[in-house]
XYZ file of C-alpha atoms in Angstrom:
169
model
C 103.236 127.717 87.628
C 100.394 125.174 89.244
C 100.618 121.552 89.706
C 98.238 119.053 88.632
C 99.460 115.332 90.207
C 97.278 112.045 89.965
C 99.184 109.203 91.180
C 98.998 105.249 92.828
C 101.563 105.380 96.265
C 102.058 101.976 96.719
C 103.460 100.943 100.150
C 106.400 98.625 98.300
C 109.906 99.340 96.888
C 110.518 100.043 93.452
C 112.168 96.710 93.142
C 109.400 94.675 94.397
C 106.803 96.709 92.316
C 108.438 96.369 88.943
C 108.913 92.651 89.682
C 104.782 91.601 90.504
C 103.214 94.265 88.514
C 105.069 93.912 85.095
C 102.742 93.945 82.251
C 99.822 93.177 84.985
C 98.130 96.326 84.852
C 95.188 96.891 81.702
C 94.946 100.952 80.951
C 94.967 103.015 78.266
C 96.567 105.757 80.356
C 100.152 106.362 80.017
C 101.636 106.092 83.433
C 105.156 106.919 84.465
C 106.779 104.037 87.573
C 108.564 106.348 90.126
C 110.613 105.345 93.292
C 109.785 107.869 96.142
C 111.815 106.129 98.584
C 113.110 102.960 99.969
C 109.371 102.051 100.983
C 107.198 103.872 98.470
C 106.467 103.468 95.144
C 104.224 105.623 92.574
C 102.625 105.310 89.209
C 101.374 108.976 87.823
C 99.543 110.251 84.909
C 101.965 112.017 82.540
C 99.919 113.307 79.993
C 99.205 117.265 80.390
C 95.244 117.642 81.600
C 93.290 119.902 83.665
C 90.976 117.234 84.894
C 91.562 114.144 86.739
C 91.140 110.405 85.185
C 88.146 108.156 86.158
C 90.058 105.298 84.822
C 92.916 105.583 87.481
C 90.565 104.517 89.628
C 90.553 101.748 87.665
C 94.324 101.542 88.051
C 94.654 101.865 91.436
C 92.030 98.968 91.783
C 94.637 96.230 89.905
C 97.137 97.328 91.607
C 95.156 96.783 95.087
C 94.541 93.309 93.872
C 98.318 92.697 93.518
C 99.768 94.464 96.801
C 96.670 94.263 99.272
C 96.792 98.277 99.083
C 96.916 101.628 96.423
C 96.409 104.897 97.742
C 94.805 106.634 95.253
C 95.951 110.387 95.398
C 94.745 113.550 93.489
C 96.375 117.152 93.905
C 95.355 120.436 92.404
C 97.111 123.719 94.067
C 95.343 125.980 91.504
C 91.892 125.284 93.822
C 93.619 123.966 96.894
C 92.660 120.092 96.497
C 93.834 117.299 98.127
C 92.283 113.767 97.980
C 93.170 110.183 98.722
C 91.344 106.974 98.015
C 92.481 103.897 99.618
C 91.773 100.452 97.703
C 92.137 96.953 99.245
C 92.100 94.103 97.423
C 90.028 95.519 94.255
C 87.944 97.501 96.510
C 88.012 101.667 97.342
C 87.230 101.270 101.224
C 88.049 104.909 102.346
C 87.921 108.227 100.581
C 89.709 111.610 102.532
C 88.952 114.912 100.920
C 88.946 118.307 101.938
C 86.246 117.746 104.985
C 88.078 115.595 106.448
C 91.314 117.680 106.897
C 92.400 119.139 109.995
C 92.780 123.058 110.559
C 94.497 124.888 113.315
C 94.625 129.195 113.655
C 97.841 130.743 112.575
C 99.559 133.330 115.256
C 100.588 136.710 114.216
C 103.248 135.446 111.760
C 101.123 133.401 110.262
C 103.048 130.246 111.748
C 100.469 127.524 113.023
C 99.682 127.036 116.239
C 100.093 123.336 116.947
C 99.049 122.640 120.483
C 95.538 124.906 120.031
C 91.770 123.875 119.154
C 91.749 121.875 115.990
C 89.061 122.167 113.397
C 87.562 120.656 110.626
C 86.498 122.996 107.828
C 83.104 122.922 108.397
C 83.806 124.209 112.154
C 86.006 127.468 110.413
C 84.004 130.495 111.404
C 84.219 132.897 109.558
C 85.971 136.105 111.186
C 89.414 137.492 111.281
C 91.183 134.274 112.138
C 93.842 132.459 109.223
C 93.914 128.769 109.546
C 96.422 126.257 107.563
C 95.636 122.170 107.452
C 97.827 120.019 109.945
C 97.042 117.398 108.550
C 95.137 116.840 104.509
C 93.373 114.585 103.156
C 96.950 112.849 101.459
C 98.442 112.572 104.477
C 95.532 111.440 106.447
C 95.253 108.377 103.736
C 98.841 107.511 103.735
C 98.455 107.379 107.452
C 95.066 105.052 107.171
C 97.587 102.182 104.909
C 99.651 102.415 108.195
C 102.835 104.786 107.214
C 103.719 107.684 109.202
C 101.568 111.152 108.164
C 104.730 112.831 108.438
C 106.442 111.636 104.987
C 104.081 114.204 103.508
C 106.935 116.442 102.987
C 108.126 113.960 100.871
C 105.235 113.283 99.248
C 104.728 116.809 98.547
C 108.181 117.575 97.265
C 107.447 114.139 95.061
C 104.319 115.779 93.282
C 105.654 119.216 92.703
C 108.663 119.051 91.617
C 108.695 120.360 87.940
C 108.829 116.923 85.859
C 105.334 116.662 86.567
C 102.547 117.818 85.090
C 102.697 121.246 85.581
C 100.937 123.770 83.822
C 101.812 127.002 82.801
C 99.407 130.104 82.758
């Protein structure tokens, strides 16, 4: 099974979300409010597509307007993307995608090695070598809105587990 996820983190609690953005936001998209813990917040897409929403930009704009930030974020493990889009106040101001992630070799078990060169994907030659990211493009823009990178776990669990939209092949 492959996950498609388009989502709004918001760095606010469920509580204060559903309180200052009750019937504030103007889509046609049908958007499901999640808590992903006691600091984060999402809106997702629930209806079953293939293809990402241009108006969730849209979305993710409002929702700026209201709470300073939105972190756009897009996921597709069928093709291996990963994007973010951070909005401020109305306004996308930083976009992380798949050249901006951060690639280290894998040893002979194919565990990364953490404390060796770093590359971008762009700099992967190619040869023999197996690389994994470190650090992707959602985790790069959840770090840029000031949270710790390392919640990605989190994150990730958040947008794969199977109430999503998942599709079946």
């Amino acid at each position: 099974m492959s996950c498609v996820f388009e989502g709004i983190l918001i760095k606010a609690s469920s509580e204060k979300v559903k309180y200052n953005v009750n019937q504030k936001i103007c889509t046609n998209l049908k958007l499901k409010f999640e808590k992903l813990n006691d600091y984060l917040s999402c809106f997702n897409v629930v209806e079953n597509s293939r293809n990402f929403s241009s108006d969730l930009d849209s979305v993710a704009s409002q929702i700026s307007e209201i709470f300073s930030q939105a972190i756009l974020i897009r996921y597709d493990d069928r093709i291996g993307y990963r994007e973010s889009i951070i909005f401020e106040k109305g306004v996308p101001v930083k976009q992380f995608n798949l050249a901006d992630e951060i690639w280290v070799m894998l040893d002979e078990d194919g565990n990364p090695i953490l404390d060796s060169q770093q590359f971008t994907i762009d700099q992967i030659e190619e040869d023999d070598e197996e690389y994994e990211t470190i650090y992707n493009a959602i985790q790069l823009g959840i770090e840029f809105v000031g949270i710790n990178k390392n919640v990605w776990k989190e994150v990730h669990s958040f947008i794969t587990k199977p109430r999503w939209r998942n599709i079946d092949f």
